[in-house]
Coordinates of C-alpha atoms in Angstrom, one line a residue:
Chain A
X1 CA 34.7 -168.8 44.5
X2 CA 33.6 -165.9 42.3
X3 CA 33.8 -167.6 38.9
X4 CA 34.3 -171.3 37.9
X5 CA 37.4 -172.4 36.1
X6 CA 35.9 -172.9 32.7
X7 CA 34.0 -169.6 32.7
X8 CA 37.2 -167.8 33.8
X9 CA 39.2 -169.4 30.9
X10 CA 36.4 -168.3 28.5
X11 CA 36.9 -164.6 29.5
X12 CA 40.5 -164.7 28.2
X13 CA 41.5 -163.4 24.7
X14 CA 44.9 -165.0 24.5
X15 CA 46.9 -162.1 23.1
X16 CA 50.1 -161.9 21.1
X17 CA 50.7 -158.4 19.8
X18 CA 54.4 -158.3 19.9
X19 CA 56.4 -157.7 16.7
X20 CA 59.5 -159.8 17.5
X21 CA 58.1 -163.3 17.3
X22 CA 57.6 -165.6 14.3
X23 CA 55.1 -168.3 13.2
X24 CA 56.3 -170.6 16.0
X25 CA 55.2 -168.2 18.7
X26 CA 51.8 -167.8 17.0
X27 CA 51.3 -171.6 16.8
X28 CA 52.3 -172.0 20.5
X29 CA 49.6 -169.5 21.5
X30 CA 47.0 -171.5 19.6
X31 CA 48.0 -174.7 21.4
X32 CA 47.9 -173.0 24.7
X33 CA 44.5 -171.5 24.0
X34 CA 43.0 -174.9 23.0
X35 CA 44.5 -176.5 26.1
X36 CA 43.1 -174.0 28.5
X37 CA 39.8 -173.3 26.7
X38 CA 40.4 -169.6 26.2
X39 CA 37.8 -167.5 24.2
X40 CA 40.1 -166.6 21.4
X41 CA 43.7 -166.1 20.2
X42 CA 44.2 -162.4 19.5
X43 CA 46.8 -161.4 16.9
X44 CA 47.6 -158.9 14.2
X45 CA 45.9 -159.4 10.8
X46 CA 49.1 -160.8 9.2
X47 CA 48.8 -163.7 11.6
X48 CA 45.0 -164.4 11.1
X49 CA 45.3 -167.0 8.3
X50 CA 47.8 -169.0 10.3
X51 CA 45.7 -168.8 13.5
X52 CA 42.5 -169.7 11.6
X53 CA 44.2 -172.8 10.2
X54 CA 45.6 -173.8 13.6
X55 CA 42.2 -173.4 15.3
X56 CA 40.0 -174.8 12.5
X57 CA 38.7 -177.8 14.6
X58 CA 38.5 -175.8 17.9
X59 CA 36.0 -173.9 20.0
X60 CA 38.6 -171.1 20.3
X61 CA 38.0 -168.4 17.8
X62 CA 40.3 -166.0 15.9
X63 CA 40.4 -162.4 17.1
X64 CA 42.2 -159.7 15.2
X65 CA 43.7 -156.3 16.4
X66 CA 42.9 -153.6 13.8
X67 CA 44.1 -150.1 13.2
X68 CA 46.9 -150.8 15.6
X69 CA 48.0 -149.1 17.7
X70 CA 47.3 -145.4 16.9
X71 CA 43.8 -145.8 15.3
X72 CA 44.6 -142.8 13.0
X73 CA 43.0 -144.0 9.8
X74 CA 40.2 -142.7 7.6
X75 CA 36.9 -144.6 8.2
X76 CA 37.0 -146.2 4.7
X77 CA 40.4 -147.7 5.3
X78 CA 39.3 -149.0 8.7
X79 CA 36.1 -150.6 7.2
X80 CA 38.3 -152.2 4.4
X81 CA 40.6 -153.7 7.1
X82 CA 37.6 -155.1 8.9
X83 CA 36.3 -156.8 5.7
X84 CA 39.7 -158.1 4.7
X85 CA 40.4 -159.5 8.1
X86 CA 37.1 -161.3 8.4
X87 CA 37.5 -162.7 4.9
X88 CA 40.8 -164.2 6.1
X89 CA 39.2 -165.9 9.0
X90 CA 38.7 -163.6 12.0
X91 CA 35.5 -164.1 14.0
X92 CA 36.1 -161.2 16.3
X93 CA 37.6 -157.8 15.4
X94 CA 39.1 -155.3 18.0
X95 CA 39.6 -151.9 16.4
X96 CA 41.3 -148.9 17.8
X97 CA 39.0 -145.9 17.6
X98 CA 40.0 -142.5 16.2
X99 CA 41.1 -140.9 19.4
X100 CA 41.9 -137.6 17.7
X101 CA 38.3 -137.3 16.7
X102 CA 37.2 -137.4 20.3
X103 CA 39.9 -134.9 21.2
X104 CA 38.6 -132.6 18.4
X105 CA 34.9 -133.1 19.6
X106 CA 34.2 -134.5 16.1
X107 CA 31.5 -136.9 17.2
X108 CA 30.1 -137.1 13.6
X109 CA 33.3 -138.6 12.5
X110 CA 33.3 -141.2 15.3
X111 CA 29.7 -142.0 14.6
X112 CA 30.5 -142.6 10.9
X113 CA 33.5 -144.8 11.9
X114 CA 31.4 -146.8 14.3
X115 CA 28.5 -147.3 11.9
X116 CA 30.9 -148.4 9.1
X117 CA 32.6 -150.7 11.6
X118 CA 29.3 -152.3 12.5
X119 CA 28.3 -152.7 8.8
X120 CA 31.7 -154.1 7.8
X121 CA 31.8 -156.6 10.7
X122 CA 28.3 -158.0 9.9
X123 CA 27.5 -160.7 12.4
X124 CA 31.1 -161.0 13.7
X125 CA 31.9 -159.6 17.1
X126 CA 32.9 -155.9 16.9
X127 CA 35.0 -154.5 19.8
X128 CA 36.0 -150.8 19.8
X129 CA 39.1 -149.8 21.7
X130 CA 38.9 -146.5 23.5
X131 CA 42.6 -146.1 24.7
X132 CA 41.1 -144.8 27.9
X133 CA 44.3 -143.4 29.2
X134 CA 44.0 -140.6 26.6
X135 CA 40.4 -139.7 27.3
X136 CA 38.6 -137.8 30.0
X137 CA 35.7 -139.5 31.9
X138 CA 33.2 -137.3 29.9
X139 CA 34.8 -138.5 26.6
X140 CA 34.8 -142.1 27.7
X141 CA 31.0 -141.9 28.4
X142 CA 30.3 -140.1 25.1
X143 CA 32.2 -142.7 23.2
X144 CA 30.5 -145.6 25.0
X145 CA 27.1 -144.0 24.1
X146 CA 28.1 -143.8 20.5
X147 CA 29.2 -147.4 20.5
X148 CA 25.8 -148.3 22.0
X149 CA 24.0 -146.4 19.3
X150 CA 26.0 -148.1 16.6
X151 CA 25.1 -151.5 18.2
X152 CA 28.7 -152.7 18.5
X153 CA 29.3 -155.7 20.7
X154 CA 32.1 -154.6 23.1
X155 CA 33.8 -151.5 24.3
X156 CA 37.4 -152.2 25.2
X157 CA 39.7 -150.2 27.3
X158 CA 43.2 -150.3 25.8
X159 CA 45.7 -151.4 23.2
X160 CA 48.3 -152.5 25.7
X161 CA 50.9 -150.2 24.0
X162 CA 50.1 -147.4 26.5
X163 CA 48.7 -147.4 30.0
X164 CA 46.3 -150.3 30.5
X165 CA 42.9 -151.0 32.0
X166 CA 41.8 -149.6 35.4
X167 CA 39.0 -150.8 37.7
X168 CA 37.3 -147.4 37.7
X169 CA 37.3 -147.2 33.9
X170 CA 35.8 -150.7 33.6
X171 CA 33.1 -149.7 36.1
X172 CA 32.3 -146.5 34.2
X173 CA 32.2 -148.2 30.8
X174 CA 30.1 -151.1 32.1
X175 CA 27.6 -148.7 33.8
X176 CA 27.3 -146.8 30.5
X177 CA 26.9 -149.6 28.0
X178 CA 25.3 -152.4 30.1
X179 CA 23.3 -154.5 29.3
X180 CA 23.3 -154.0 25.6
X181 CA 27.1 -154.1 25.1
X182 CA 29.9 -155.9 27.0
X183 CA 33.2 -154.6 28.3
X184 CA 36.7 -156.0 27.5
X185 CA 39.5 -155.0 29.9
X186 CA 43.0 -155.1 28.4
X187 CA 46.5 -153.8 29.0
X188 CA 48.6 -154.6 32.0
X189 CA 46.4 -157.5 33.3
X190 CA 49.1 -159.8 34.7
X191 CA 48.0 -161.0 38.1
X192 CA 45.0 -163.1 39.1
X193 CA 43.9 -160.5 41.6
X194 CA 43.8 -157.9 38.9
X195 CA 42.0 -160.2 36.5
X196 CA 39.3 -161.0 39.1
X197 CA 39.0 -157.3 40.0
X198 CA 38.3 -156.5 36.3
X199 CA 35.6 -159.2 36.1
X200 CA 34.0 -158.0 39.3
X201 CA 34.0 -154.4 37.9
X202 CA 32.0 -155.6 34.9
X203 CA 34.5 -156.9 32.3
X204 CA 33.2 -160.1 30.6
X205 CA 36.4 -160.4 28.5
X206 CA 40.1 -159.9 29.4
X207 CA 42.8 -159.1 26.8
X208 CA 46.1 -160.4 28.2
X209 CA 49.3 -162.2 27.2
X210 CA 49.5 -163.7 30.6
X211 CA 46.6 -166.2 30.2
X212 CA 48.7 -169.3 31.0
X213 CA 50.1 -167.8 34.2
X214 CA 46.6 -166.6 35.2
X215 CA 45.2 -170.2 34.9
X216 CA 48.1 -171.5 36.9
X217 CA 47.4 -168.9 39.7
X218 CA 43.7 -169.7 39.5
X219 CA 44.4 -173.4 40.1
X220 CA 46.8 -172.6 43.0
X221 CA 44.3 -170.3 44.7
X222 CA 41.2 -172.3 44.2
X223 CA 42.8 -175.8 44.4
X224 CA 41.7 -177.2 41.1
Chain B
X1 CA 80.0 -140.9 1.9
X2 CA 81.7 -137.5 1.6
X3 CA 79.3 -135.2 3.3
X4 CA 80.6 -131.8 4.2
X5 CA 79.6 -131.6 7.8
X6 CA 76.5 -129.3 8.1
X7 CA 76.8 -126.6 10.7
X8 CA 74.0 -124.0 10.7
X9 CA 70.2 -124.8 11.0
X10 CA 69.6 -124.2 7.3
X11 CA 72.4 -126.7 6.4
X12 CA 71.2 -129.2 9.0
X13 CA 67.6 -128.9 7.8
X14 CA 68.6 -130.5 4.4
X15 CA 69.1 -133.8 6.2
X16 CA 66.2 -133.6 8.7
X17 CA 62.7 -135.2 8.6
X18 CA 60.3 -134.6 11.5
X19 CA 56.9 -136.0 12.3
X20 CA 53.8 -135.6 14.4
X21 CA 52.4 -139.2 14.7
X22 CA 50.3 -140.1 17.7
X23 CA 46.8 -141.3 18.5
X24 CA 45.6 -138.0 19.8
X25 CA 47.2 -135.5 17.4
X26 CA 44.5 -133.1 16.2
X27 CA 44.4 -130.9 13.0
X28 CA 45.1 -127.9 15.3
X29 CA 48.3 -129.6 16.6
X30 CA 49.4 -130.2 13.0
X31 CA 48.8 -126.6 12.0
X32 CA 50.7 -125.3 15.0
X33 CA 53.7 -127.5 14.4
X34 CA 53.9 -126.7 10.7
X35 CA 54.0 -123.1 11.6
X36 CA 57.0 -123.7 13.8
X37 CA 59.0 -125.8 11.3
X38 CA 58.0 -124.1 8.1
X39 CA 60.8 -121.5 8.0
X40 CA 63.6 -124.1 8.1
X41 CA 63.3 -126.0 4.9
X42 CA 63.3 -129.5 6.3
X43 CA 63.3 -132.5 3.9
X44 CA 59.9 -133.7 5.0
X45 CA 57.2 -133.8 7.6
X46 CA 55.5 -137.1 8.4
X47 CA 51.9 -137.4 9.4
X48 CA 49.2 -140.1 9.8
X49 CA 46.9 -140.7 6.8
X50 CA 44.1 -138.3 7.9
X51 CA 46.4 -135.3 7.9
X52 CA 48.2 -135.7 4.5
X53 CA 46.1 -133.2 2.6
X54 CA 46.1 -130.7 5.5
X55 CA 49.9 -130.9 5.7
X56 CA 50.3 -130.6 1.9
X57 CA 48.2 -127.5 1.9
X58 CA 50.0 -125.9 4.8
X59 CA 53.5 -126.6 3.2
X60 CA 52.6 -125.7 -0.4
X61 CA 54.9 -122.6 -0.5
X62 CA 58.0 -124.3 0.9
X63 CA 60.2 -127.2 -0.3
X64 CA 59.4 -129.5 2.7
X65 CA 57.6 -132.6 1.5
X66 CA 54.8 -134.5 3.2
X67 CA 55.5 -138.1 4.2
X68 CA 52.6 -140.6 5.0
X69 CA 52.9 -143.7 7.2
X70 CA 51.5 -147.1 6.5
X71 CA 50.6 -149.8 9.1
X72 CA 52.8 -147.8 11.4
X73 CA 54.7 -148.6 13.6
X74 CA 53.8 -152.2 14.2
X75 CA 53.4 -153.5 10.6
X76 CA 50.7 -156.0 11.5
X77 CA 48.4 -155.1 8.7
X78 CA 47.9 -157.3 5.6
X79 CA 49.4 -156.4 2.3
X80 CA 45.9 -155.7 0.9
X81 CA 45.3 -153.1 3.6
X82 CA 48.7 -151.6 3.1
X83 CA 47.9 -151.3 -0.6
X84 CA 44.7 -149.4 0.3
X85 CA 46.8 -147.0 2.4
X86 CA 49.3 -146.5 -0.4
X87 CA 46.5 -145.7 -2.8
X88 CA 44.9 -143.2 -0.3
X89 CA 48.3 -141.5 0.4
X90 CA 48.9 -141.1 -3.3
X91 CA 45.5 -139.6 -3.9
X92 CA 46.0 -137.2 -0.9
X93 CA 49.3 -135.9 -2.4
X94 CA 52.0 -137.4 -0.1
X95 CA 55.5 -137.4 -1.5
X96 CA 56.5 -140.7 0.1
X97 CA 55.2 -143.3 2.5
X98 CA 57.0 -145.1 5.4
X99 CA 55.7 -148.7 5.4
X100 CA 56.2 -150.9 8.4
X101 CA 57.0 -154.4 7.2
X102 CA 55.5 -157.8 8.0
X103 CA 57.8 -158.5 11.0
X104 CA 56.1 -161.8 11.6
X105 CA 57.4 -163.0 8.3
X106 CA 60.8 -161.5 8.8
X107 CA 61.1 -163.2 12.3
X108 CA 60.1 -166.5 10.7
X109 CA 62.8 -166.2 8.0
X110 CA 60.1 -165.9 5.4
X111 CA 61.8 -163.4 3.1
X112 CA 59.9 -164.3 0.0
X113 CA 56.8 -163.0 1.7
X114 CA 58.6 -159.8 2.5
X115 CA 59.9 -159.4 -1.1
X116 CA 56.5 -160.0 -2.6
X117 CA 54.9 -157.4 -0.3
X118 CA 57.5 -154.8 -1.3
X119 CA 57.0 -155.6 -5.0
X120 CA 53.2 -155.1 -4.8
X121 CA 53.6 -151.9 -2.8
X122 CA 56.1 -150.5 -5.3
X123 CA 54.0 -151.5 -8.3
X124 CA 50.9 -149.8 -6.8
X125 CA 52.7 -146.6 -5.7
X126 CA 53.2 -144.8 -9.0
X127 CA 54.7 -141.4 -8.2
X128 CA 54.5 -142.1 -4.5
X129 CA 57.9 -143.1 -3.2
X130 CA 57.9 -146.3 -1.0
X131 CA 60.2 -146.2 2.1
X132 CA 60.4 -149.5 4.0
X133 CA 60.9 -149.7 7.7
X134 CA 62.9 -152.9 8.6
X135 CA 62.8 -152.1 12.3
X136 CA 66.5 -152.9 12.9
X137 CA 66.1 -152.9 16.7
X138 CA 64.3 -156.3 16.7
X139 CA 66.6 -157.9 14.0
X140 CA 69.8 -159.9 14.1
X141 CA 72.5 -158.9 11.7
X142 CA 71.6 -161.8 9.4
X143 CA 67.9 -160.7 9.4
X144 CA 68.9 -157.1 8.7
X145 CA 71.0 -158.2 5.7
X146 CA 68.3 -160.6 4.4
X147 CA 65.5 -158.0 4.9
X148 CA 67.4 -155.3 3.0
X149 CA 68.1 -157.8 0.2
X150 CA 64.4 -158.7 0.0
X151 CA 63.5 -154.9 0.0
X152 CA 66.0 -154.3 -2.9
X153 CA 64.8 -157.3 -4.9
X154 CA 61.2 -156.1 -4.4
X155 CA 62.2 -152.9 -6.1
X156 CA 62.5 -150.4 -3.2
X157 CA 65.7 -148.5 -2.7
X158 CA 65.1 -146.6 0.5
X159 CA 64.8 -147.8 4.1
X160 CA 63.9 -146.0 7.3
X161 CA 65.8 -148.0 9.9
X162 CA 63.3 -148.0 12.8
X163 CA 60.0 -146.5 13.8
X164 CA 60.7 -144.7 17.0
X165 CA 58.0 -145.5 19.7
X166 CA 60.8 -147.2 21.6
X167 CA 62.5 -148.9 18.6
X168 CA 66.0 -147.4 18.2
X169 CA 68.8 -147.3 15.6
X170 CA 72.5 -147.4 16.5
X171 CA 75.2 -145.9 14.3
X172 CA 76.5 -149.5 13.9
X173 CA 73.2 -150.4 12.2
X174 CA 73.8 -147.8 9.5
X175 CA 77.4 -148.7 9.1
X176 CA 76.5 -152.4 8.8
X177 CA 73.9 -151.9 6.1
X178 CA 76.1 -149.4 4.2
X179 CA 79.0 -151.9 4.3
X180 CA 76.8 -154.6 2.7
X181 CA 74.8 -152.6 0.2
X182 CA 76.8 -149.4 -0.4
X183 CA 75.0 -146.8 -2.5
X184 CA 72.4 -149.3 -3.7
X185 CA 70.3 -148.5 -0.6
X186 CA 69.4 -145.1 0.7
X187 CA 69.2 -145.0 4.5
X188 CA 67.0 -142.7 6.6
X189 CA 68.2 -143.1 10.1
X190 CA 65.3 -143.1 12.6
X191 CA 64.6 -144.0 16.2
X192 CA 66.6 -142.4 19.0
X193 CA 68.1 -139.5 16.9
X194 CA 67.5 -136.8 19.4
X195 CA 70.5 -134.4 19.3
X196 CA 72.5 -132.7 16.6
X197 CA 75.5 -134.8 17.6
X198 CA 73.6 -138.0 17.1
X199 CA 72.2 -136.8 13.8
X200 CA 75.7 -135.9 12.5
X201 CA 77.0 -139.3 13.6
X202 CA 74.2 -141.0 11.5
X203 CA 75.0 -138.8 8.5
X204 CA 78.7 -139.5 8.9
X205 CA 77.9 -143.2 8.9
X206 CA 76.2 -142.9 5.6
X207 CA 72.6 -142.0 6.3
X208 CA 71.0 -139.7 3.6
X209 CA 68.7 -138.2 6.2
X210 CA 67.6 -138.5 9.8
X211 CA 64.1 -138.6 11.4
X212 CA 63.6 -136.9 14.7
X213 CA 60.8 -135.6 16.9
X214 CA 63.2 -133.2 18.7
X215 CA 63.7 -131.2 15.5
X216 CA 64.9 -128.0 17.2
X217 CA 67.6 -129.7 19.1
X218 CA 68.8 -131.5 16.0
X219 CA 68.8 -128.2 14.0
X220 CA 70.9 -126.7 16.8
X221 CA 68.4 -124.0 17.7
X222 CA 67.2 -125.4 21.0
X223 CA 70.3 -125.8 23.2
X224 CA 68.5 -127.4 26.1
X225 CA 69.6 -130.9 27.0
X226 CA 67.3 -133.7 25.7
X227 CA 66.7 -137.1 27.2
X228 CA 68.7 -139.3 24.9
X229 CA 67.3 -142.4 26.4
X230 CA 63.9 -141.7 25.0
X231 CA 63.1 -143.0 21.5

């Protein structure tokens, strides 16, 4: 067995980033996350107060998805959103980077964005989303290096609204940021095999909406 | 509505809004696209917040306005963050701003939250015109009606039906909203309007304007077939 059940569950950010559900769907995700011992419940900022209240006596933390899903916001707006979301109860913040800045080779703008992200997040967990499907390998490496310089906590592959995580991307990101930063793989992780492959490639966190199914498959495969 | 059916590109342009909104759009892309659309006198050109002032500058000699977008297209940001974006768009010189709503509240039947958000946005906007995106694709008819009611109560008179990015609008959506609210609400039909024929059908149904990313097809300049299944 590569990873024990409890540790596997703790890699999962139980994610609900659809727009066609209501408060009931959010509450259900909180109950599921507590039951299985996931790392967090990941939602849009509008749902953060509700999740914070559902999870107040729990080890599961509140994770918020910021600048979704295009990341095309000025650094000051992004920093404002980080502060606002943390004030409303988020312990972890996953922010989409300014992809266009990388495409325009404007590393100064990205550096500013990352520095302001770190400052605004304070001691909370700061994860920067690359949207790897839009970047070349050289750009991925450069962005990972900037994230390391800014002392962020995680580099994360994808929003889930475009193409998702790949094993080669996770390996490349892990090689570039390890051991200072961790890697979160996200987008399209729906099978146990895929989830375990991401962990093997260096991911210490998985962003997925299939957490409950993954735990069921885990129990079936490893006979828990 | 008694629209005279527009025929030529210049006539069509008076109903057409286009946009360049994606994660990897660069300033160069914006400049190139503006160059192409500038001669036609479109209603407006929609961009992400970082490109408002560039677009305003590039379009200063023509009547085409600049539209900003807010929490777009998922609407998951808090009212406080949306207000910051409205303030920013206003400072940068946008004419109007398309705001994605709190869909979590709408899908929970919490229309007071929706109304209150719209009111705060309208109050903060000043000269900047607020356009609300109800995202009709994900709503039942009852939710469409109650969302539009909350939008009007909150003091906003214009909706953009859907965001694109896979969320579509049908002619029936426009007819349904028009039938309930008549001229009290202005409708910008958006999401899946990809041909001139589709655009004319939306206008005929009562839309004041249409949003499209396939602007040259809608103007009738580019006669090549388009994939009407795309958003």
